[in-house]
Amino acid sequence: MSAGPQASGPIALATADAVAPRRGRRGHATLVIGLILVGVVVLTALLSLVWLPYPLSDTSGGRLEGPHPAHPLGTDRLGRDLLSQLMVGARIALAVGGGAVLLAAVLGITLGLLAAFARPWLDDTLSAALDVVIAFPVLLLAMLVVAVQGASLWSAILAIGLAMSAVVARLTRILARRVLQEQYVTAARTSGAGTAGVIARHVLPNIAPTLVVSLALQFGIAVLAEASLSYLGLGAPPPNASWGRMLQEAQGTVLTAPVGAIAPGIAIVALVLGVNFLADGLRDYADPTRRRTR
């Protein structure tokens, strides 16, 4: 009767050894795909800084022309080149996404660490406030901020960053409190290490991998939020081109000139999908239980 349990050990180990390489290969593949998709968008944005097929204000093209050598993606209803708008839209998406994630990281990590080290009453107060903010959708909070500040590139970054900072703060608090319960942190405090030393030497190095993955996912959310704000007319104003406004302007002519809606839609999907693949690949490398055994 004891043969079954004794045999399960080698079988379990063999299964784990077989699954680990497959999981490692999957993580490597998703990371490569993510890097390719994000890299294409980044290169497009960098290229737009030094070269554009046509200025954004150039309306010399025919209205709603289809793709042809002079205009590879065609033109919009004003005769502007769609490829030029798409390239500038990549720059806007990356600028808003990167700026919003940076702002969310600074505010969120600061508030999260403050809550983790605070007295119970302050921790409860901050946690309750964060829960209230998280209960509101990111886009709704961003719309409220933009309505107060006015539509601009900075307003979009500020609005999206503030909306996402609560999620980062909550995650930071949870991770930091988990690290603070470890024995090596207790030993460091006993030996006289101050709060700043504990944060720099023990807390941040241990929570950084998870935070990086979370911030990568937040970048995708920021890109979608920026496109939504631009679609509603609350994003970066003209002459800046954004993928969301391209979709809004093309919705009335989607049947006669579908490229105007398809091109920015594919660009948004590619960037968000690439960031998610990148985050998934980073998670496989950051999580010790997902790493491939060597």
Short mmCIF file of C-alpha atoms in Angstrom, two decimals:
data_model
loop_
_atom_site.label_atom_id
_atom_site.label_comp_id
_atom_site.label_asym_id
_atom_site.label_seq_id
_atom_site.Cartn_x
_atom_site.Cartn_y
_atom_site.Cartn_z
CA MET A 1 0.00 0.00 0.00
CA SER A 2 2.96 2.30 0.52
CA ALA A 3 4.30 1.86 -3.03
CA GLY A 4 2.00 4.54 -4.45
CA PRO A 5 3.16 7.44 -2.27
CA GLN A 6 6.82 6.38 -2.62
CA ALA A 7 6.54 6.40 -6.40
CA SER A 8 4.93 9.83 -6.51
CA GLY A 9 8.13 11.62 -5.50
CA PRO A 10 10.25 10.76 -8.58
CA ILE A 11 7.24 11.26 -10.83
CA ALA A 12 6.62 14.72 -9.38
CA LEU A 13 10.28 15.68 -9.76
CA ALA A 14 10.39 14.43 -13.34
CA THR A 15 7.22 16.38 -14.14
CA ALA A 16 8.65 19.55 -12.61
CA ASP A 17 11.90 19.11 -14.56
CA ALA A 18 9.94 18.66 -17.78
CA VAL A 19 7.68 21.67 -17.19
CA ALA A 20 10.47 24.07 -16.19
CA PRO A 21 12.22 24.14 -19.62
CA ARG A 22 8.91 24.60 -21.41
CA ARG A 23 8.02 27.47 -19.09
CA GLY A 24 11.45 28.98 -19.64
CA ARG A 25 11.12 28.71 -23.43
CA ARG A 26 7.70 30.33 -23.30
CA GLY A 27 9.05 33.18 -21.19
CA HIS A 28 11.91 33.71 -23.63
CA ALA A 29 9.54 33.70 -26.63
CA THR A 30 7.12 36.20 -25.10
CA LEU A 31 10.01 38.44 -24.10
CA VAL A 32 11.42 38.40 -27.65
CA ILE A 33 8.01 39.09 -29.21
CA GLY A 34 7.42 41.91 -26.77
CA LEU A 35 10.81 43.45 -27.49
CA ILE A 36 10.18 43.29 -31.24
CA LEU A 37 6.74 44.91 -31.07
CA VAL A 38 7.79 47.62 -28.64
CA GLY A 39 11.07 48.13 -30.49
CA VAL A 40 9.28 48.82 -33.79
CA VAL A 41 7.13 51.49 -32.13
CA VAL A 42 10.15 53.04 -30.39
CA LEU A 43 12.14 53.17 -33.62
CA THR A 44 9.17 54.73 -35.40
CA ALA A 45 8.88 57.39 -32.70
CA LEU A 46 12.62 58.15 -32.84
CA LEU A 47 12.50 58.38 -36.63
CA SER A 48 9.63 60.87 -36.41
CA LEU A 49 11.90 63.23 -34.45
CA VAL A 50 14.25 63.65 -37.41
CA TRP A 51 12.16 62.79 -40.46
CA LEU A 52 8.52 62.73 -41.56
CA PRO A 53 7.18 62.00 -45.05
CA TYR A 54 5.11 65.21 -44.86
CA PRO A 55 4.59 67.94 -42.26
CA LEU A 56 1.46 67.43 -40.20
CA SER A 57 0.07 70.72 -41.50
CA ASP A 58 0.52 69.70 -45.15
CA THR A 59 -2.88 69.28 -46.79
CA SER A 60 -1.60 69.04 -50.37
CA GLY A 61 -2.69 65.43 -50.72
CA GLY A 62 -6.08 64.55 -52.13
CA ARG A 63 -8.90 63.96 -49.69
CA LEU A 64 -9.36 60.34 -48.54
CA GLU A 65 -6.88 58.91 -51.01
CA GLY A 66 -6.04 55.24 -50.74
CA PRO A 67 -2.51 53.92 -50.27
CA HIS A 68 -0.14 54.74 -53.12
CA PRO A 69 3.61 55.43 -53.49
CA ALA A 70 3.33 59.11 -52.56
CA HIS A 71 1.21 58.33 -49.50
CA PRO A 72 1.82 54.70 -48.40
CA LEU A 73 -1.16 54.73 -46.01
CA GLY A 74 -3.28 57.25 -47.91
CA THR A 75 -4.64 60.57 -46.66
CA ASP A 76 -7.37 61.73 -44.32
CA ARG A 77 -10.39 63.89 -45.10
CA LEU A 78 -8.24 67.04 -44.97
CA GLY A 79 -5.59 65.66 -47.32
CA ARG A 80 -2.99 65.04 -44.61
CA ASP A 81 -0.62 62.10 -44.85
CA LEU A 82 -1.69 59.23 -42.57
CA LEU A 83 1.79 57.74 -42.27
CA SER A 84 3.17 61.00 -40.88
CA GLN A 85 0.33 61.15 -38.35
CA LEU A 86 0.91 57.53 -37.38
CA MET A 87 4.62 58.17 -36.76
CA VAL A 88 3.94 61.22 -34.59
CA GLY A 89 1.23 59.25 -32.80
CA ALA A 90 3.85 56.69 -31.78
CA ARG A 91 5.88 59.49 -30.21
CA ILE A 92 2.84 60.82 -28.32
CA ALA A 93 1.84 57.36 -27.08
CA LEU A 94 5.33 56.61 -25.76
CA ALA A 95 5.70 60.07 -24.21
CA VAL A 96 2.38 59.89 -22.38
CA GLY A 97 2.82 56.25 -21.39
CA GLY A 98 6.39 56.73 -20.16
CA GLY A 99 5.64 59.99 -18.37
CA ALA A 100 2.53 58.60 -16.70
CA VAL A 101 4.32 55.45 -15.53
CA LEU A 102 7.23 57.50 -14.19
CA LEU A 103 4.87 59.76 -12.26
CA ALA A 104 2.88 56.78 -10.98
CA ALA A 105 6.10 55.06 -9.88
CA VAL A 106 7.40 58.07 -7.96
CA LEU A 107 4.12 58.83 -6.20
CA GLY A 108 3.02 55.22 -5.78
CA ILE A 109 6.28 53.86 -4.38
CA THR A 110 6.61 56.84 -2.02
CA LEU A 111 3.08 56.46 -0.67
CA GLY A 112 3.38 52.68 -0.49
CA LEU A 113 6.59 52.81 1.54
CA LEU A 114 5.10 55.50 3.78
CA ALA A 115 2.10 53.29 4.49
CA ALA A 116 4.28 50.22 5.08
CA PHE A 117 6.41 52.01 7.69
CA ALA A 118 3.62 54.13 9.19
CA ARG A 119 1.80 53.61 12.46
CA PRO A 120 -1.36 51.47 12.24
CA TRP A 121 -3.78 54.40 12.24
CA LEU A 122 -1.94 56.17 9.42
CA ASP A 123 -1.54 52.93 7.48
CA ASP A 124 -5.29 52.29 7.74
CA THR A 125 -6.07 55.83 6.61
CA LEU A 126 -3.76 55.67 3.60
CA SER A 127 -5.02 52.20 2.66
CA ALA A 128 -8.63 53.36 2.78
CA ALA A 129 -7.82 56.38 0.63
CA LEU A 130 -6.01 54.20 -1.91
CA ASP A 131 -8.95 51.79 -2.06
CA VAL A 132 -11.30 54.70 -2.82
CA VAL A 133 -9.08 55.91 -5.67
CA ILE A 134 -8.64 52.41 -7.07
CA ALA A 135 -12.42 51.95 -7.10
CA PHE A 136 -12.67 54.58 -9.85
CA PRO A 137 -11.64 53.58 -13.39
CA VAL A 138 -8.39 55.09 -14.62
CA LEU A 139 -10.09 56.75 -17.59
CA LEU A 140 -12.75 58.39 -15.39
CA LEU A 141 -10.16 59.87 -13.04
CA ALA A 142 -8.08 61.01 -16.00
CA MET A 143 -11.10 62.73 -17.54
CA LEU A 144 -11.75 64.59 -14.29
CA VAL A 145 -8.17 65.83 -14.10
CA VAL A 146 -8.10 66.86 -17.76
CA ALA A 147 -11.42 68.67 -17.36
CA VAL A 148 -9.85 70.77 -14.60
CA GLN A 149 -6.40 71.29 -16.18
CA GLY A 150 -7.48 71.57 -19.80
CA ALA A 151 -6.54 69.35 -22.72
CA SER A 152 -2.77 69.17 -23.25
CA LEU A 153 0.03 66.64 -23.39
CA TRP A 154 1.09 67.43 -19.83
CA SER A 155 -2.51 67.18 -18.58
CA ALA A 156 -2.80 63.70 -20.09
CA ILE A 157 0.44 62.58 -18.41
CA LEU A 158 -0.60 64.10 -15.08
CA ALA A 159 -4.10 62.67 -15.22
CA ILE A 160 -3.11 59.12 -16.14
CA GLY A 161 -0.12 59.09 -13.78
CA LEU A 162 -2.19 60.22 -10.79
CA ALA A 163 -4.90 57.68 -11.59
CA MET A 164 -2.40 54.79 -11.75
CA SER A 165 -0.33 55.82 -8.72
CA ALA A 166 -2.87 54.35 -6.31
CA VAL A 167 -2.45 50.86 -7.81
CA VAL A 168 1.35 51.14 -7.57
CA ALA A 169 1.11 52.42 -3.99
CA ARG A 170 -1.09 49.55 -2.89
CA LEU A 171 1.19 46.95 -4.44
CA THR A 172 4.27 48.61 -2.94
CA ARG A 173 2.70 48.60 0.53
CA ILE A 174 1.81 44.90 0.32
CA LEU A 175 5.26 43.89 -0.94
CA ALA A 176 7.12 46.10 1.52
CA ARG A 177 5.20 44.82 4.54
CA ARG A 178 5.95 41.28 3.47
CA VAL A 179 9.67 42.05 3.33
CA LEU A 180 9.58 43.82 6.70
CA GLN A 181 8.39 40.60 8.32
CA GLU A 182 11.52 38.71 7.27
CA GLN A 183 14.10 37.81 9.89
CA TYR A 184 17.01 39.49 8.10
CA VAL A 185 15.17 42.82 8.29
CA THR A 186 14.61 42.31 12.00
CA ALA A 187 18.30 41.54 12.39
CA ALA A 188 19.24 44.67 10.44
CA ARG A 189 17.06 46.81 12.64
CA THR A 190 18.47 45.20 15.76
CA SER A 191 21.99 45.99 14.57
CA GLY A 192 21.05 49.67 14.33
CA ALA A 193 20.04 50.11 10.68
CA GLY A 194 17.75 53.07 10.15
CA THR A 195 14.61 53.27 8.04
CA ALA A 196 16.46 54.66 5.02
CA GLY A 197 19.04 51.89 5.21
CA VAL A 198 16.39 49.18 5.48
CA ILE A 199 14.56 50.60 2.46
CA ALA A 200 17.67 50.95 0.32
CA ARG A 201 19.37 47.67 1.23
CA HIS A 202 16.48 45.29 1.84
CA VAL A 203 13.04 46.55 0.79
CA LEU A 204 13.60 48.08 -2.65
CA PRO A 205 15.94 45.36 -3.99
CA ASN A 206 13.42 42.67 -3.05
CA ILE A 207 10.28 44.37 -4.37
CA ALA A 208 11.86 45.86 -7.51
CA PRO A 209 11.31 42.85 -9.85
CA THR A 210 7.59 42.68 -9.10
CA LEU A 211 7.23 46.45 -9.36
CA VAL A 212 8.96 46.50 -12.75
CA VAL A 213 6.51 43.94 -14.12
CA SER A 214 3.56 45.85 -12.68
CA LEU A 215 4.79 49.14 -14.13
CA ALA A 216 5.21 47.49 -17.53
CA LEU A 217 1.57 46.44 -17.40
CA GLN A 218 0.59 49.93 -16.26
CA PHE A 219 2.35 51.31 -19.35
CA GLY A 220 -0.09 49.42 -21.55
CA ILE A 221 -3.01 50.79 -19.55
CA ALA A 222 -1.58 54.30 -19.93
CA VAL A 223 -1.39 53.91 -23.72
CA LEU A 224 -5.02 52.83 -23.87
CA ALA A 225 -6.05 55.68 -21.57
CA GLU A 226 -4.22 58.22 -23.73
CA ALA A 227 -5.88 56.88 -26.87
CA SER A 228 -9.27 57.07 -25.14
CA LEU A 229 -8.69 60.65 -23.99
CA SER A 230 -7.59 61.66 -27.49
CA TYR A 231 -10.62 59.93 -28.98
CA LEU A 232 -12.83 62.03 -26.69
CA GLY A 233 -10.95 65.21 -27.59
CA LEU A 234 -9.21 65.45 -24.20
CA GLY A 235 -5.71 64.45 -25.27
CA ALA A 236 -2.85 66.39 -26.82
CA PRO A 237 -4.39 69.17 -28.97
CA PRO A 238 -3.55 69.75 -32.65
CA PRO A 239 -1.17 69.99 -34.44
CA ASN A 240 -0.03 66.97 -32.41
CA ALA A 241 -1.25 63.74 -33.94
CA SER A 242 -2.39 60.88 -31.73
CA TRP A 243 -3.73 57.45 -32.53
CA GLY A 244 -6.93 58.05 -30.59
CA ARG A 245 -7.78 61.21 -32.50
CA MET A 246 -6.96 59.45 -35.77
CA LEU A 247 -9.59 56.86 -34.88
CA GLN A 248 -12.09 59.56 -33.97
CA GLU A 249 -11.54 61.43 -37.23
CA ALA A 250 -11.75 58.25 -39.31
CA GLN A 251 -14.95 56.87 -37.81
CA GLY A 252 -17.14 58.79 -40.26
CA THR A 253 -15.21 57.57 -43.29
CA VAL A 254 -14.37 54.04 -42.20
CA LEU A 255 -16.30 52.50 -45.10
CA THR A 256 -14.82 54.70 -47.82
CA ALA A 257 -11.27 54.96 -46.40
CA PRO A 258 -10.81 52.10 -43.90
CA VAL A 259 -7.02 52.49 -43.65
CA GLY A 260 -7.50 55.65 -41.59
CA ALA A 261 -9.08 53.56 -38.82
CA ILE A 262 -7.23 50.29 -39.32
CA ALA A 263 -3.70 51.73 -39.15
CA PRO A 264 -3.96 53.45 -35.73
CA GLY A 265 -5.99 50.55 -34.39
CA ILE A 266 -3.27 48.08 -35.32
CA ALA A 267 -0.64 50.41 -33.85
CA ILE A 268 -2.45 50.59 -30.49
CA VAL A 269 -2.93 46.83 -30.38
CA ALA A 270 0.70 46.17 -31.32
CA LEU A 271 2.11 48.47 -28.64
CA VAL A 272 -0.20 47.27 -25.85
CA LEU A 273 0.27 43.64 -26.83
CA GLY A 274 4.03 44.11 -27.02
CA VAL A 275 4.16 45.69 -23.57
CA ASN A 276 2.07 42.86 -22.12
CA PHE A 277 4.30 40.24 -23.72
CA LEU A 278 7.31 42.11 -22.39
CA ALA A 279 5.84 42.17 -18.89
CA ASP A 280 4.99 38.48 -19.08
CA GLY A 281 8.53 37.64 -20.16
CA LEU A 282 10.02 39.80 -17.41
CA ARG A 283 7.79 38.06 -14.88
CA ASP A 284 9.08 34.68 -15.95
CA TYR A 285 12.65 35.86 -15.37
CA ALA A 286 11.88 37.78 -12.16
CA ASP A 287 9.94 34.96 -10.48
CA PRO A 288 12.34 32.26 -9.26
CA THR A 289 9.62 29.60 -9.53
CA ARG A 290 9.29 30.34 -13.25
CA ARG A 291 12.94 30.37 -14.20
CA ARG A 292 14.25 27.57 -16.32
CA THR A 293 16.56 25.25 -14.48
CA ARG A 294 20.06 25.19 -15.88
#
